[in-house]
Amino acid sequence: MTEPADSPKQDYRDSVFLPKTDFPMKAGLPQKEPGILARWQAADFYTELRNRRRGREKFILHDGPPYANGDMHIGHALNHILKDMVVRTQTLLGKDAPYVPGWDCHGLPIEWKVEEQYRKKKLNKDEVPAVEFRAECRAYAQNWVDTQREQLKRLGINADWDNPYLTMDFQAEATIVAELLKFAESGQLYRGAKPVMWSPVEKTALAEAEVEYEDIVSTQIDVAFEIVEAPNEPSLVGAFAVIWTTTPWTIPVNQALAYGPEVDYVVSEVAGRRYIYALDLEAAFLSRLGVESVDRGYGPLKTGGLVDAFVRHPMHHLGGFFAKPRSMLAGDFVTTESGTGLVHMSPDHGEDDFDLCKANGIDPVFAVEGDGKYRADWLWLGGEGSVINPKFNAPDGPICTALRESGGLLAASADYKHSYPHSWRSKAKVIYRCTPQWFVPMDKATVGATLREKAVAAISDTRFIPEKGRNRLSSMVEGRPDWVLSRQRAWGVPITLFVKKGTNQYLDDPAVNARIIAGVRAKGVDGWSEERAQEYLGPDYALADYERVTDILDVWFDSGCTHAFVLESGRWPDLQWPADLYLEGSDQHRGWFQSSLLQSCGTRGRAPYNAVLTHGFTMDQKGMKMSKSLGNTINPLDLMRDSGADILRLWALTVDFTEDHRIGKEILQGVSDQYRKLRNTFRYLLGALDGFSDPEKVEVADMPELERYMLHLLADMDVKLRQAVDDFDFNNYVRLLTDFANEDLSAFFFDIRKDSLYCDAATDPKRMAYRTVLDILFHALVRYAAPVLVFTSEEVWQTRFGADVDSVHFSDWPEVDAGWIDTKLAENWGRIRGARMLANELIEPMRRNKEIGSSLEVEYSYSGDAGEIDLAEIFIVSTVHLGREEGAVKTANHKCGRCWRHLPEVVDDGALCGRCADVVGG
RNA sequence: GGGUGAUUAGCUUAGUGGUAGACCACAUCCUUGAUACGGGUGGGGCCACAAGUUCAAACCUUGUAUUGCCCA
């Protein structure tokens, strides 16, 4: 067989200027990214950027320290990507935006892990010298800092990784001590008391995390307190308020009773005595008493009848502490879920009790000592215990026996099953016990205003993104109690106070304080030792007269001081105080945002930040919390290994991070598709710009309308992108970019100009104008995309300019000429694009019937006027007839063998049109 | 249990009282020449649910559900 002689189809492909680039469509990010990272690192990228931005306006993002314990998770990844985006966009705008990362290193979780290691080695923490133990904690924290640092680096975060801040640096520890002493010197510190979880076995306070709950059986007792005074209902005098408790040992420390203001009470008579209890709990109460019915002749208790009433302790005959009448107080926490609806209050041994009593001027008495025994001078059961001993609390034990003899015990049985806290370590029962603690007062006026007032004022001076963060922080500051600074632990910054023995008064001498700070600066937290105490006290004070406080600081005080030892210290000369921005998860309203605010307001009278940005939490695909037990966690390390950091970054910057948001397989698939679209846009630009150089450039004034319209769109987007950066609206930022790339470029501009790019002569002014605009677009888009796709943008940059040139990340914001904005032109082109859409709709049925294939086979009639614009080119059809009723027909013209347009001058299918003949011939 | 957010198409999301929009995905057609790509067209929403205010509600009010964060 031979080819038909009449169709010598010539292949013009070689004469067409097709895009040419080595930039691959398949990204291969997991393989490429580490190489790009290594190059940045080798060139000391962070330092170089600092040098280049020196002297520019600053933007200070102050990094909140993650806890140095465990691998990076999705929350860390999101948080750091957002921070990096802030820093990079501000840098792109030309500012000097340093980023010093930090870690929170002290605290119980680390202490606990180290203890766990000790236990595995059969070592007892208490037998190890504290200095040695702290050294282990330090090493443990350092290990996780190093691990997390490498994981965060992999995200492409541009930070001062070689010089991070750690709360356990000696310099940091010394600053924290100095900041604490500022509170002391300004009178914003006092020693008070507070019930804490206490283990009588280990004789130590426990944190919530050190407590586990187990079911036990306790003795439950009902105790009658005789009413001795009832100004609002005098008939109640002589009746008995009945309380119920599962901790009989607290009765010897009772100081008040509480009733529920909303609870309905009744007065009934049993065996000649009148009892008061909640109506809803009558059945259970009577069953404990072992009676079947009562005389309810007294009826319901009048509302307010218990207000201002007093009772007396069943052991009042002992005198002293027990003789004092007990108030009846209204407590919102009193419910009718169990008991009698009346609750006995011991401020020493319960949080509700403590708070209610404190509000009514009743102080704790510290009757139970650290070993769980009543102190020796206690009138009842002095020196006896321990209070957690079941026999001590039993129905036949000493407490119940005495109560029974006094007539106060109505019922007692060792049969109440409930969940009760135990020490995680010893498995022994724990109790609430009031212990001395150090507080920062919220409502004490110092230098004009209280700390609460200063903090509230500072909040109103701060910008919040989103705005609702303001309310959240305000309501917490307005409602919070005094700040408890002390912890009875080992791994932390010491509360470096000397207290005058026999008082609660700490020594306030700046000379002593200066020596203490110097000591901690030299030796870290170990510098606060008994051996060095006299050295700090100096010649003016004798150690024998003082108690050296051995508590450590709440770790929130540590992190609340980061602004002091990072921004102010001078160790990072690029930084300055206050920070422009703090950026953390919404849980930090209670945490770091607040501790930093209070710390700074207490010492500097204002917030350490000008703005606070909060992000939500990452949920699984269905919006459920991620947890290991549900198996719905997404591990960012796996994701980077499988898909690349740029995909993770694009995800973080596409979702609405100000709210809770989701991640999952389907969502990530969508992100990957979006990435591919952007990547392909760059690939096209690189291919279409092959061989482009300055001499080809055309002045904007000489460009066709379409090119000027595109520059208008670019300039318009530029304004919106700047606004998005100012608003930290990254979701919008990325959407502006992708919509522009997809709709304005790929589906419109590139599609229309394909003909010119492929088929016009290299010297054709239209083609030159097109390539000039592509070059402008390239420079703009690669910079816009750089803060988002940090690796891909670098790859694009190097593909165009070679591996030896500067990084794209040293660039400034694109120079987009505001003069390109041409509203009138844009309005006209808006109409043309509308007409183009209509044309597509009219052409579509022909394509669908297989009447035509390509739209270039169409002759289109347009009812309007097009001015100078060649609509055939814009609509991508063969010809447009003006001034006729809108419609499409198949052309009779032949197809040019090179540009595929159907034109009258083409003599036969496959022959050349005039333009192509010139190009090929010339 | 309390406080405080969220809920718009399969996904990511615009939308501050006047006919609910977009990108992606999906279906389908075109494409020798952006080809592990590109273009066209189309379907798809009781705006979580229920009451109320209003001439008119995704939007304002109240409640419910689901779900998050903080606290108890």
mmCIF file of N, CA, C and O (backbone and C1' of nucleotides) in Angstrom, chain B residues 6 10 12 18 31 41-42 48 54 60 63:
data_model
loop_
_atom_site.group_PDB
_atom_site.id
_atom_site.type_symbol
_atom_site.label_atom_id
_atom_site.label_comp_id
_atom_site.label_asym_id
_atom_site.label_seq_id
_atom_site.Cartn_x
_atom_site.Cartn_y
_atom_site.Cartn_z
ATOM 1 P P A B 6 -19.169 31.180 65.709
ATOM 2 O "O5'" A B 6 -18.989 29.785 64.952
ATOM 3 C "C5'" A B 6 -17.800 29.531 64.215
ATOM 4 C "C4'" A B 6 -17.729 28.075 63.852
ATOM 5 C "C3'" A B 6 -18.905 27.549 63.039
ATOM 6 O "O3'" A B 6 -18.741 27.845 61.676
ATOM 7 C "C1'" A B 6 -18.418 26.051 64.798
ATOM 8 P P G B 10 -23.039 17.166 48.786
ATOM 9 O "O5'" G B 10 -21.600 16.505 48.964
ATOM 10 C "C5'" G B 10 -21.450 15.222 49.596
ATOM 11 C "C4'" G B 10 -20.030 14.780 49.400
ATOM 12 C "C3'" G B 10 -18.991 15.819 49.820
ATOM 13 O "O3'" G B 10 -18.637 15.662 51.180
ATOM 14 C "C1'" G B 10 -18.571 15.148 47.586
ATOM 15 P P U B 12 -13.829 19.924 53.856
ATOM 16 O "O5'" U B 12 -13.073 21.130 53.144
ATOM 17 C "C5'" U B 12 -11.662 21.087 52.983
ATOM 18 C "C4'" U B 12 -11.209 22.294 52.201
ATOM 19 C "C3'" U B 12 -11.753 23.622 52.710
ATOM 20 O "O3'" U B 12 -11.018 24.087 53.831
ATOM 21 C "C1'" U B 12 -12.007 23.529 50.368
ATOM 22 P P G B 18 -29.704 41.014 51.835
ATOM 23 O "O5'" G B 18 -30.776 40.730 50.704
ATOM 24 C "C5'" G B 18 -31.348 39.419 50.559
ATOM 25 C "C4'" G B 18 -32.363 39.426 49.444
ATOM 26 C "C3'" G B 18 -31.857 40.007 48.130
ATOM 27 O "O3'" G B 18 -32.519 39.352 47.058
ATOM 28 C "C1'" G B 18 -33.630 41.334 48.951
ATOM 29 P P U B 31 -11.353 16.259 18.656
ATOM 30 O "O5'" U B 31 -10.114 16.869 19.424
ATOM 31 C "C5'" U B 31 -9.622 18.162 19.080
ATOM 32 C "C4'" U B 31 -8.466 18.509 19.976
ATOM 33 C "C3'" U B 31 -7.302 17.528 19.956
ATOM 34 O "O3'" U B 31 -6.449 17.772 18.849
ATOM 35 C "C1'" U B 31 -7.811 18.122 22.188
ATOM 36 P P U B 41 -18.167 26.788 29.170
ATOM 37 O "O5'" U B 41 -19.277 25.652 29.114
ATOM 38 C "C5'" U B 41 -20.195 25.595 28.016
ATOM 39 C "C4'" U B 41 -20.957 24.308 28.062
ATOM 40 C "C3'" U B 41 -21.717 24.050 29.359
ATOM 41 O "O3'" U B 41 -22.974 24.714 29.369
ATOM 42 C "C1'" U B 41 -20.513 22.112 28.765
ATOM 43 P P G B 42 -23.673 25.115 30.711
ATOM 44 O "O5'" G B 42 -23.974 23.706 31.391
ATOM 45 C "C5'" G B 42 -25.042 22.905 30.906
ATOM 46 C "C4'" G B 42 -25.014 21.544 31.553
ATOM 47 C "C3'" G B 42 -25.349 21.509 33.037
ATOM 48 O "O3'" G B 42 -26.740 21.553 33.254
ATOM 49 C "C1'" G B 42 -23.482 20.112 32.600
ATOM 50 P P A B 48 -26.846 25.451 57.900
ATOM 51 O "O5'" A B 48 -27.449 24.027 58.280
ATOM 52 C "C5'" A B 48 -27.011 22.852 57.618
ATOM 53 C "C4'" A B 48 -27.515 21.666 58.384
ATOM 54 C "C3'" A B 48 -28.935 21.823 58.905
ATOM 55 O "O3'" A B 48 -29.886 21.436 57.939
ATOM 56 C "C1'" A B 48 -27.515 21.158 60.677
ATOM 57 P P U B 54 -43.443 40.873 63.240
ATOM 58 O "O5'" U B 54 -42.635 41.191 61.906
ATOM 59 C "C5'" U B 54 -41.800 42.332 61.830
ATOM 60 C "C4'" U B 54 -41.028 42.311 60.539
ATOM 61 C "C3'" U B 54 -41.874 42.113 59.287
ATOM 62 O "O3'" U B 54 -42.478 43.313 58.864
ATOM 63 C "C1'" U B 54 -39.973 40.699 59.199
ATOM 64 P P C B 60 -26.821 36.554 62.254
ATOM 65 O "O5'" C B 60 -28.092 37.340 62.822
ATOM 66 C "C5'" C B 60 -28.017 38.714 63.150
ATOM 67 C "C4'" C B 60 -29.292 39.139 63.842
ATOM 68 C "C3'" C B 60 -29.795 38.176 64.920
ATOM 69 O "O3'" C B 60 -29.148 38.389 66.163
ATOM 70 C "C1'" C B 60 -31.585 38.752 63.490
ATOM 71 P P G B 63 -31.699 30.056 74.409
ATOM 72 O "O5'" G B 63 -32.304 28.668 73.911
ATOM 73 C "C5'" G B 63 -33.370 28.051 74.627
ATOM 74 C "C4'" G B 63 -34.007 26.983 73.792
ATOM 75 C "C3'" G B 63 -33.117 25.801 73.429
ATOM 76 O "O3'" G B 63 -32.987 24.876 74.488
ATOM 77 C "C1'" G B 63 -34.324 26.504 71.525
#
